[in-house]
Amino acid sequence: MADANYNESPQGVSVKDKFGNPIKVGDTVYTPNKLGESRIMGQVEKIIVDAEDAQIEGIKNPPKVLYRDSKGRRFDHEPNALHKVVDGESENPDRV
C-alpha cells in the first residue's frame, strides 16, 4: 500500500518531511515544540517502514524516523511531522 509520505522501491524506501523534502539516514531533522520556541533536532539513524522492523525497535504505527538529539536521547516521529534542515537553515540544536 503506497502512502503519500513514502514510496517503496526494491532498493529501499524514501520518506518525506512536512514540506515534501526527502529524508535519508544521516540527514538532520527537527520537530518544533508546541510553543514553537525551541526544537528537538538530531541526525536520522534509521527509517522504520514495516511492521517487523517496528516491532524489533519497539515502535508502533510505521513509518517512523528514528533520531537522537545532542544529548543522546532517542526520538521517533512520523516523517510528515518533521522538518528537514536544508541549506541555509541553522543546525543549532538549542533554542531557535
PDB file of N, CA and C in Angstrom:
ATOM      1  N   MET A   1       0.837  -1.171   0.000  1.00  0.00           N
ATOM      2  CA  MET A   1       0.000   0.000   0.000  1.00  0.00           C
ATOM      3  C   MET A   1       0.888   1.243   0.000  1.00  0.00           C
ATOM      4  N   ALA A   2       0.726   2.100  -0.975  1.00  0.00           N
ATOM      5  CA  ALA A   2       1.541   3.310  -1.071  1.00  0.00           C
ATOM      6  C   ALA A   2       0.892   4.439  -0.287  1.00  0.00           C
ATOM      7  N   ASP A   3       1.707   5.163   0.436  1.00  0.00           N
ATOM      8  CA  ASP A   3       1.259   6.311   1.220  1.00  0.00           C
ATOM      9  C   ASP A   3       1.846   7.566   0.594  1.00  0.00           C
ATOM     10  N   ALA A   4       1.220   8.701   0.804  1.00  0.00           N
ATOM     11  CA  ALA A   4       1.694   9.960   0.224  1.00  0.00           C
ATOM     12  C   ALA A   4       3.062  10.355   0.760  1.00  0.00           C
ATOM     13  N   ASN A   5       3.473   9.803   1.908  1.00  0.00           N
ATOM     14  CA  ASN A   5       4.726  10.215   2.520  1.00  0.00           C
ATOM     15  C   ASN A   5       5.902   9.307   2.212  1.00  0.00           C
ATOM     16  N   TYR A   6       5.683   8.177   1.564  1.00  0.00           N
ATOM     17  CA  TYR A   6       6.817   7.354   1.181  1.00  0.00           C
ATOM     18  C   TYR A   6       6.456   6.487  -0.008  1.00  0.00           C
ATOM     19  N   ASN A   7       7.458   6.177  -0.784  1.00  0.00           N
ATOM     20  CA  ASN A   7       7.300   5.324  -1.959  1.00  0.00           C
ATOM     21  C   ASN A   7       8.255   4.161  -1.823  1.00  0.00           C
ATOM     22  N   GLU A   8       7.747   2.963  -1.954  1.00  0.00           N
ATOM     23  CA  GLU A   8       8.600   1.796  -1.830  1.00  0.00           C
ATOM     24  C   GLU A   8       9.323   1.539  -3.133  1.00  0.00           C
ATOM     25  N   SER A   9      10.562   1.092  -3.031  1.00  0.00           N
ATOM     26  CA  SER A   9      11.348   0.709  -4.194  1.00  0.00           C
ATOM     27  C   SER A   9      12.120  -0.549  -3.829  1.00  0.00           C
ATOM     28  N   PRO A  10      12.615  -1.299  -4.815  1.00  0.00           N
ATOM     29  CA  PRO A  10      13.353  -2.518  -4.491  1.00  0.00           C
ATOM     30  C   PRO A  10      14.595  -2.244  -3.646  1.00  0.00           C
ATOM     31  N   GLN A  11      15.198  -1.064  -3.764  1.00  0.00           N
ATOM     32  CA  GLN A  11      16.421  -0.734  -3.038  1.00  0.00           C
ATOM     33  C   GLN A  11      16.163  -0.193  -1.640  1.00  0.00           C
ATOM     34  N   GLY A  12      14.957   0.235  -1.346  1.00  0.00           N
ATOM     35  CA  GLY A  12      14.679   0.821  -0.037  1.00  0.00           C
ATOM     36  C   GLY A  12      13.432   1.669  -0.080  1.00  0.00           C
ATOM     37  N   VAL A  13      13.345   2.568   0.856  1.00  0.00           N
ATOM     38  CA  VAL A  13      12.153   3.393   0.989  1.00  0.00           C
ATOM     39  C   VAL A  13      12.571   4.851   1.109  1.00  0.00           C
ATOM     40  N   SER A  14      11.799   5.715   0.492  1.00  0.00           N
ATOM     41  CA  SER A  14      12.028   7.149   0.592  1.00  0.00           C
ATOM     42  C   SER A  14      10.869   7.763   1.363  1.00  0.00           C
ATOM     43  N   VAL A  15      11.192   8.514   2.419  1.00  0.00           N
ATOM     44  CA  VAL A  15      10.155   9.208   3.175  1.00  0.00           C
ATOM     45  C   VAL A  15      10.362  10.707   3.021  1.00  0.00           C
ATOM     46  N   LYS A  16       9.297  11.473   3.231  1.00  0.00           N
ATOM     47  CA  LYS A  16       9.362  12.924   3.045  1.00  0.00           C
ATOM     48  C   LYS A  16       8.908  13.647   4.305  1.00  0.00           C
ATOM     49  N   ASP A  17       9.516  14.816   4.536  1.00  0.00           N
ATOM     50  CA  ASP A  17       9.150  15.619   5.698  1.00  0.00           C
ATOM     51  C   ASP A  17       7.861  16.388   5.451  1.00  0.00           C
ATOM     52  N   LYS A  18       7.503  17.242   6.371  1.00  0.00           N
ATOM     53  CA  LYS A  18       6.259  18.006   6.307  1.00  0.00           C
ATOM     54  C   LYS A  18       6.140  18.840   5.035  1.00  0.00           C
ATOM     55  N   PHE A  19       7.274  19.255   4.486  1.00  0.00           N
ATOM     56  CA  PHE A  19       7.276  20.128   3.315  1.00  0.00           C
ATOM     57  C   PHE A  19       7.628  19.399   2.022  1.00  0.00           C
ATOM     58  N   GLY A  20       7.695  18.055   2.075  1.00  0.00           N
ATOM     59  CA  GLY A  20       7.966  17.271   0.881  1.00  0.00           C
ATOM     60  C   GLY A  20       9.430  17.042   0.584  1.00  0.00           C
ATOM     61  N   ASN A  21      10.324  17.423   1.491  1.00  0.00           N
ATOM     62  CA  ASN A  21      11.753  17.174   1.305  1.00  0.00           C
ATOM     63  C   ASN A  21      12.055  15.720   1.650  1.00  0.00           C
ATOM     64  N   PRO A  22      12.794  15.002   0.803  1.00  0.00           N
ATOM     65  CA  PRO A  22      13.116  13.607   1.114  1.00  0.00           C
ATOM     66  C   PRO A  22      14.027  13.509   2.333  1.00  0.00           C
ATOM     67  N   ILE A  23      13.778  12.517   3.177  1.00  0.00           N
ATOM     68  CA  ILE A  23      14.587  12.280   4.374  1.00  0.00           C
ATOM     69  C   ILE A  23      15.341  10.978   4.178  1.00  0.00           C
ATOM     70  N   LYS A  24      16.653  11.016   4.460  1.00  0.00           N
ATOM     71  CA  LYS A  24      17.505   9.833   4.372  1.00  0.00           C
ATOM     72  C   LYS A  24      18.275   9.685   5.679  1.00  0.00           C
ATOM     73  N   VAL A  25      18.804   8.488   5.908  1.00  0.00           N
ATOM     74  CA  VAL A  25      19.663   8.262   7.062  1.00  0.00           C
ATOM     75  C   VAL A  25      20.847   9.215   6.950  1.00  0.00           C
ATOM     76  N   GLY A  26      21.160   9.877   8.054  1.00  0.00           N
ATOM     77  CA  GLY A  26      22.258  10.838   8.077  1.00  0.00           C
ATOM     78  C   GLY A  26      21.806  12.284   7.970  1.00  0.00           C
ATOM     79  N   ASP A  27      20.577  12.516   7.511  1.00  0.00           N
ATOM     80  CA  ASP A  27      20.054  13.881   7.424  1.00  0.00           C
ATOM     81  C   ASP A  27      19.788  14.433   8.825  1.00  0.00           C
ATOM     82  N   THR A  28      19.800  15.746   8.945  1.00  0.00           N
ATOM     83  CA  THR A  28      19.446  16.407  10.196  1.00  0.00           C
ATOM     84  C   THR A  28      17.991  16.838  10.111  1.00  0.00           C
ATOM     85  N   VAL A  29      17.211  16.426  11.107  1.00  0.00           N
ATOM     86  CA  VAL A  29      15.785  16.752  11.148  1.00  0.00           C
ATOM     87  C   VAL A  29      15.451  17.343  12.512  1.00  0.00           C
ATOM     88  N   TYR A  30      14.309  18.002  12.583  1.00  0.00           N
ATOM     89  CA  TYR A  30      13.855  18.515  13.869  1.00  0.00           C
ATOM     90  C   TYR A  30      12.343  18.566  13.896  1.00  0.00           C
ATOM     91  N   THR A  31      11.825  18.628  15.115  1.00  0.00           N
ATOM     92  CA  THR A  31      10.407  18.846  15.325  1.00  0.00           C
ATOM     93  C   THR A  31      10.271  20.000  16.302  1.00  0.00           C
ATOM     94  N   PRO A  32       9.528  21.030  15.943  1.00  0.00           N
ATOM     95  CA  PRO A  32       9.361  22.151  16.868  1.00  0.00           C
ATOM     96  C   PRO A  32       8.478  21.739  18.042  1.00  0.00           C
ATOM     97  N   ASN A  33       8.684  22.395  19.191  1.00  0.00           N
ATOM     98  CA  ASN A  33       7.787  22.093  20.299  1.00  0.00           C
ATOM     99  C   ASN A  33       6.462  22.808  20.074  1.00  0.00           C
ATOM    100  N   LYS A  34       5.510  22.568  20.932  1.00  0.00           N
ATOM    101  CA  LYS A  34       4.166  23.121  20.732  1.00  0.00           C
ATOM    102  C   LYS A  34       4.136  24.644  20.780  1.00  0.00           C
ATOM    103  N   LEU A  35       5.070  25.244  21.495  1.00  0.00           N
ATOM    104  CA  LEU A  35       5.115  26.699  21.577  1.00  0.00           C
ATOM    105  C   LEU A  35       5.917  27.301  20.427  1.00  0.00           C
ATOM    106  N   GLY A  36       6.660  26.460  19.717  1.00  0.00           N
ATOM    107  CA  GLY A  36       7.441  26.928  18.589  1.00  0.00           C
ATOM    108  C   GLY A  36       8.695  27.685  18.976  1.00  0.00           C
ATOM    109  N   GLU A  37       9.048  27.686  20.263  1.00  0.00           N
ATOM    110  CA  GLU A  37      10.203  28.449  20.722  1.00  0.00           C
ATOM    111  C   GLU A  37      11.507  27.683  20.615  1.00  0.00           C
ATOM    112  N   SER A  38      11.475  26.390  20.706  1.00  0.00           N
ATOM    113  CA  SER A  38      12.681  25.584  20.590  1.00  0.00           C
ATOM    114  C   SER A  38      12.338  24.355  19.772  1.00  0.00           C
ATOM    115  N   ARG A  39      13.344  23.570  19.488  1.00  0.00           N
ATOM    116  CA  ARG A  39      13.090  22.381  18.688  1.00  0.00           C
ATOM    117  C   ARG A  39      14.004  21.254  19.130  1.00  0.00           C
ATOM    118  N   ILE A  40      13.544  20.045  18.874  1.00  0.00           N
ATOM    119  CA  ILE A  40      14.337  18.859  19.151  1.00  0.00           C
ATOM    120  C   ILE A  40      14.944  18.446  17.821  1.00  0.00           C
ATOM    121  N   MET A  41      16.273  18.516  17.746  1.00  0.00           N
ATOM    122  CA  MET A  41      16.967  18.276  16.488  1.00  0.00           C
ATOM    123  C   MET A  41      17.929  17.112  16.644  1.00  0.00           C
ATOM    124  N   GLY A  42      18.095  16.351  15.567  1.00  0.00           N
ATOM    125  CA  GLY A  42      19.047  15.260  15.596  1.00  0.00           C
ATOM    126  C   GLY A  42      19.302  14.703  14.219  1.00  0.00           C
ATOM    127  N   GLN A  43      20.224  13.743  14.178  1.00  0.00           N
ATOM    128  CA  GLN A  43      20.595  13.111  12.922  1.00  0.00           C
ATOM    129  C   GLN A  43      19.836  11.792  12.787  1.00  0.00           C
ATOM    130  N   VAL A  44      19.270  11.568  11.603  1.00  0.00           N
ATOM    131  CA  VAL A  44      18.475  10.364  11.349  1.00  0.00           C
ATOM    132  C   VAL A  44      19.372   9.132  11.433  1.00  0.00           C
ATOM    133  N   GLU A  45      18.979   8.180  12.292  1.00  0.00           N
ATOM    134  CA  GLU A  45      19.716   6.930  12.441  1.00  0.00           C
ATOM    135  C   GLU A  45      19.083   5.797  11.644  1.00  0.00           C
ATOM    136  N   LYS A  46      17.761   5.811  11.582  1.00  0.00           N
ATOM    137  CA  LYS A  46      17.063   4.696  10.941  1.00  0.00           C
ATOM    138  C   LYS A  46      15.676   5.152  10.523  1.00  0.00           C
ATOM    139  N   ILE A  47      15.173   4.550   9.451  1.00  0.00           N
ATOM    140  CA  ILE A  47      13.813   4.814   8.993  1.00  0.00           C
ATOM    141  C   ILE A  47      13.061   3.491   9.042  1.00  0.00           C
ATOM    142  N   ILE A  48      11.997   3.445   9.814  1.00  0.00           N
ATOM    143  CA  ILE A  48      11.197   2.233  10.000  1.00  0.00           C
ATOM    144  C   ILE A  48       9.961   2.339   9.121  1.00  0.00           C
ATOM    145  N   VAL A  49       9.768   1.351   8.232  1.00  0.00           N
ATOM    146  CA  VAL A  49       8.613   1.408   7.335  1.00  0.00           C
ATOM    147  C   VAL A  49       7.729   0.171   7.385  1.00  0.00           C
ATOM    148  N   ASP A  50       8.195  -0.904   8.016  1.00  0.00           N
ATOM    149  CA  ASP A  50       7.338  -2.089   8.051  1.00  0.00           C
ATOM    150  C   ASP A  50       7.125  -2.563   9.489  1.00  0.00           C
ATOM    151  N   ALA A  51       6.101  -3.366   9.665  1.00  0.00           N
ATOM    152  CA  ALA A  51       5.688  -3.812  10.994  1.00  0.00           C
ATOM    153  C   ALA A  51       6.759  -4.652  11.680  1.00  0.00           C
ATOM    154  N   GLU A  52       7.496  -5.456  10.919  1.00  0.00           N
ATOM    155  CA  GLU A  52       8.525  -6.314  11.510  1.00  0.00           C
ATOM    156  C   GLU A  52       9.639  -5.473  12.140  1.00  0.00           C
ATOM    157  N   ASP A  53      10.162  -4.504  11.398  1.00  0.00           N
ATOM    158  CA  ASP A  53      11.195  -3.621  11.945  1.00  0.00           C
ATOM    159  C   ASP A  53      10.652  -2.794  13.104  1.00  0.00           C
ATOM    160  N   ALA A  54       9.407  -2.367  12.994  1.00  0.00           N
ATOM    161  CA  ALA A  54       8.791  -1.575  14.056  1.00  0.00           C
ATOM    162  C   ALA A  54       8.729  -2.375  15.353  1.00  0.00           C
ATOM    163  N   GLN A  55       8.372  -3.645  15.255  1.00  0.00           N
ATOM    164  CA  GLN A  55       8.286  -4.490  16.440  1.00  0.00           C
ATOM    165  C   GLN A  55       9.668  -4.667  17.069  1.00  0.00           C
ATOM    166  N   ILE A  56      10.692  -4.865  16.244  1.00  0.00           N
ATOM    167  CA  ILE A  56      12.058  -5.024  16.749  1.00  0.00           C
ATOM    168  C   ILE A  56      12.509  -3.774  17.497  1.00  0.00           C
ATOM    169  N   GLU A  57      12.166  -2.609  16.973  1.00  0.00           N
ATOM    170  CA  GLU A  57      12.577  -1.331  17.568  1.00  0.00           C
ATOM    171  C   GLU A  57      11.635  -0.848  18.669  1.00  0.00           C
ATOM    172  N   GLY A  58      10.521  -1.561  18.871  1.00  0.00           N
ATOM    173  CA  GLY A  58       9.550  -1.144  19.878  1.00  0.00           C
ATOM    174  C   GLY A  58       8.742   0.073  19.456  1.00  0.00           C
ATOM    175  N   ILE A  59       8.505   0.189  18.157  1.00  0.00           N
ATOM    176  CA  ILE A  59       7.803   1.328  17.570  1.00  0.00           C
ATOM    177  C   ILE A  59       6.423   0.872  17.121  1.00  0.00           C
ATOM    178  N   LYS A  60       5.443   1.747  17.259  1.00  0.00           N
ATOM    179  CA  LYS A  60       4.098   1.451  16.758  1.00  0.00           C
ATOM    180  C   LYS A  60       3.793   2.339  15.566  1.00  0.00           C
ATOM    181  N   ASN A  61       2.947   1.846  14.701  1.00  0.00           N
ATOM    182  CA  ASN A  61       2.409   2.606  13.570  1.00  0.00           C
ATOM    183  C   ASN A  61       3.464   3.195  12.630  1.00  0.00           C
ATOM    184  N   PRO A  62       4.224   2.331  11.933  1.00  0.00           N
ATOM    185  CA  PRO A  62       5.187   2.860  10.965  1.00  0.00           C
ATOM    186  C   PRO A  62       4.468   3.557   9.815  1.00  0.00           C
ATOM    187  N   PRO A  63       5.094   4.422   9.037  1.00  0.00           N
ATOM    188  CA  PRO A  63       6.532   4.710   9.037  1.00  0.00           C
ATOM    189  C   PRO A  63       6.920   5.680  10.151  1.00  0.00           C
ATOM    190  N   LYS A  64       8.149   5.512  10.652  1.00  0.00           N
ATOM    191  CA  LYS A  64       8.713   6.394  11.673  1.00  0.00           C
ATOM    192  C   LYS A  64      10.172   6.677  11.327  1.00  0.00           C
ATOM    193  N   VAL A  65      10.620   7.855  11.710  1.00  0.00           N
ATOM    194  CA  VAL A  65      12.017   8.242  11.557  1.00  0.00           C
ATOM    195  C   VAL A  65      12.622   8.257  12.952  1.00  0.00           C
ATOM    196  N   LEU A  66      13.718   7.503  13.158  1.00  0.00           N
ATOM    197  CA  LEU A  66      14.398   7.455  14.447  1.00  0.00           C
ATOM    198  C   LEU A  66      15.614   8.362  14.398  1.00  0.00           C
ATOM    199  N   TYR A  67      15.763   9.206  15.423  1.00  0.00           N
ATOM    200  CA  TYR A  67      16.933  10.070  15.506  1.00  0.00           C
ATOM    201  C   TYR A  67      17.263  10.353  16.957  1.00  0.00           C
ATOM    202  N   ARG A  68      18.487  10.825  17.206  1.00  0.00           N
ATOM    203  CA  ARG A  68      18.938  11.183  18.551  1.00  0.00           C
ATOM    204  C   ARG A  68      19.305  12.657  18.581  1.00  0.00           C
ATOM    205  N   ASP A  69      19.003  13.286  19.719  1.00  0.00           N
ATOM    206  CA  ASP A  69      19.366  14.698  19.865  1.00  0.00           C
ATOM    207  C   ASP A  69      20.809  14.808  20.352  1.00  0.00           C
ATOM    208  N   SER A  70      21.263  16.029  20.604  1.00  0.00           N
ATOM    209  CA  SER A  70      22.651  16.264  21.003  1.00  0.00           C
ATOM    210  C   SER A  70      22.976  15.676  22.380  1.00  0.00           C
ATOM    211  N   LYS A  71      21.950  15.349  23.160  1.00  0.00           N
ATOM    212  CA  LYS A  71      22.152  14.749  24.478  1.00  0.00           C
ATOM    213  C   LYS A  71      22.050  13.230  24.437  1.00  0.00           C
ATOM    214  N   GLY A  72      21.836  12.668  23.252  1.00  0.00           N
ATOM    215  CA  GLY A  72      21.767  11.223  23.097  1.00  0.00           C
ATOM    216  C   GLY A  72      20.393  10.619  23.312  1.00  0.00           C
ATOM    217  N   ARG A  73      19.384  11.446  23.520  1.00  0.00           N
ATOM    218  CA  ARG A  73      18.023  10.922  23.703  1.00  0.00           C
ATOM    219  C   ARG A  73      17.460  10.492  22.359  1.00  0.00           C
ATOM    220  N   ARG A  74      16.781   9.345  22.361  1.00  0.00           N
ATOM    221  CA  ARG A  74      16.211   8.806  21.122  1.00  0.00           C
ATOM    222  C   ARG A  74      14.781   9.290  20.941  1.00  0.00           C
ATOM    223  N   PHE A  75      14.473   9.668  19.707  1.00  0.00           N
ATOM    224  CA  PHE A  75      13.131  10.101  19.355  1.00  0.00           C
ATOM    225  C   PHE A  75      12.677   9.347  18.122  1.00  0.00           C
ATOM    226  N   ASP A  76      11.378   9.135  18.017  1.00  0.00           N
ATOM    227  CA  ASP A  76      10.802   8.586  16.792  1.00  0.00           C
ATOM    228  C   ASP A  76       9.547   9.382  16.468  1.00  0.00           C
ATOM    229  N   HIS A  77       9.464   9.813  15.225  1.00  0.00           N
ATOM    230  CA  HIS A  77       8.329  10.617  14.785  1.00  0.00           C
ATOM    231  C   HIS A  77       7.893  10.182  13.398  1.00  0.00           C
ATOM    232  N   GLU A  78       6.652  10.471  13.081  1.00  0.00           N
ATOM    233  CA  GLU A  78       6.173  10.264  11.722  1.00  0.00           C
ATOM    234  C   GLU A  78       6.899  11.253  10.821  1.00  0.00           C
ATOM    235  N   PRO A  79       7.270  10.826   9.621  1.00  0.00           N
ATOM    236  CA  PRO A  79       8.024  11.713   8.727  1.00  0.00           C
ATOM    237  C   PRO A  79       7.333  13.047   8.473  1.00  0.00           C
ATOM    238  N   ASN A  80       6.013  13.026   8.323  1.00  0.00           N
ATOM    239  CA  ASN A  80       5.312  14.271   7.990  1.00  0.00           C
ATOM    240  C   ASN A  80       5.183  15.229   9.177  1.00  0.00           C
ATOM    241  N   ALA A  81       5.704  14.861  10.347  1.00  0.00           N
ATOM    242  CA  ALA A  81       5.733  15.767  11.495  1.00  0.00           C
ATOM    243  C   ALA A  81       7.095  16.447  11.630  1.00  0.00           C
ATOM    244  N   LEU A  82       8.054  16.010  10.816  1.00  0.00           N
ATOM    245  CA  LEU A  82       9.419  16.517  10.917  1.00  0.00           C
ATOM    246  C   LEU A  82       9.706  17.611   9.910  1.00  0.00           C
ATOM    247  N   HIS A  83      10.732  18.377  10.207  1.00  0.00           N
ATOM    248  CA  HIS A  83      11.267  19.381   9.300  1.00  0.00           C
ATOM    249  C   HIS A  83      12.715  18.982   9.034  1.00  0.00           C
ATOM    250  N   LYS A  84      13.088  18.845   7.783  1.00  0.00           N
ATOM    251  CA  LYS A  84      14.472  18.540   7.431  1.00  0.00           C
ATOM    252  C   LYS A  84      15.253  19.848   7.369  1.00  0.00           C
ATOM    253  N   VAL A  85      16.464  19.838   7.929  1.00  0.00           N
ATOM    254  CA  VAL A  85      17.323  21.014   7.837  1.00  0.00           C
ATOM    255  C   VAL A  85      17.875  21.059   6.417  1.00  0.00           C
ATOM    256  N   VAL A  86      17.590  22.152   5.733  1.00  0.00           N
ATOM    257  CA  VAL A  86      18.055  22.318   4.351  1.00  0.00           C
ATOM    258  C   VAL A  86      19.101  23.420   4.303  1.00  0.00           C
ATOM    259  N   ASP A  87      19.772  23.568   3.178  1.00  0.00           N
ATOM    260  CA  ASP A  87      20.833  24.564   3.023  1.00  0.00           C
ATOM    261  C   ASP A  87      20.395  25.931   3.514  1.00  0.00           C
ATOM    262  N   GLY A  88      21.270  26.572   4.271  1.00  0.00           N
ATOM    263  CA  GLY A  88      20.996  27.916   4.747  1.00  0.00           C
ATOM    264  C   GLY A  88      20.228  27.986   6.051  1.00  0.00           C
ATOM    265  N   GLU A  89      19.762  26.844   6.550  1.00  0.00           N
ATOM    266  CA  GLU A  89      18.999  26.824   7.797  1.00  0.00           C
ATOM    267  C   GLU A  89      19.940  26.479   8.946  1.00  0.00           C
ATOM    268  N   SER A  90      19.707  27.050  10.108  1.00  0.00           N
ATOM    269  CA  SER A  90      20.552  26.824  11.272  1.00  0.00           C
ATOM    270  C   SER A  90      20.457  25.380  11.739  1.00  0.00           C
ATOM    271  N   GLU A  91      21.604  24.799  12.116  1.00  0.00           N
ATOM    272  CA  GLU A  91      21.619  23.455  12.679  1.00  0.00           C
ATOM    273  C   GLU A  91      21.867  23.502  14.180  1.00  0.00           C
ATOM    274  N   ASN A  92      21.696  24.654  14.796  1.00  0.00           N
ATOM    275  CA  ASN A  92      21.883  24.792  16.230  1.00  0.00           C
ATOM    276  C   ASN A  92      20.786  24.025  16.958  1.00  0.00           C
ATOM    277  N   PRO A  93      21.144  22.977  17.718  1.00  0.00           N
ATOM    278  CA  PRO A  93      20.120  22.166  18.381  1.00  0.00           C
ATOM    279  C   PRO A  93      19.484  22.845  19.585  1.00  0.00           C
ATOM    280  N   ASP A  94      19.992  24.008  19.970  1.00  0.00           N
ATOM    281  CA  ASP A  94      19.408  24.725  21.099  1.00  0.00           C
ATOM    282  C   ASP A  94      18.248  25.575  20.617  1.00  0.00           C
ATOM    283  N   ARG A  95      17.919  26.573  21.389  1.00  0.00           N
ATOM    284  CA  ARG A  95      16.807  27.456  21.033  1.00  0.00           C
ATOM    285  C   ARG A  95      17.036  28.119  19.695  1.00  0.00           C
ATOM    286  N   VAL A  96      15.951  28.327  18.991  1.00  0.00           N
ATOM    287  CA  VAL A  96      15.999  28.970  17.676  1.00  0.00           C
ATOM    288  C   VAL A  96      15.518  30.392  17.809  1.00  0.00           C
TER     289      VAL A  96
END
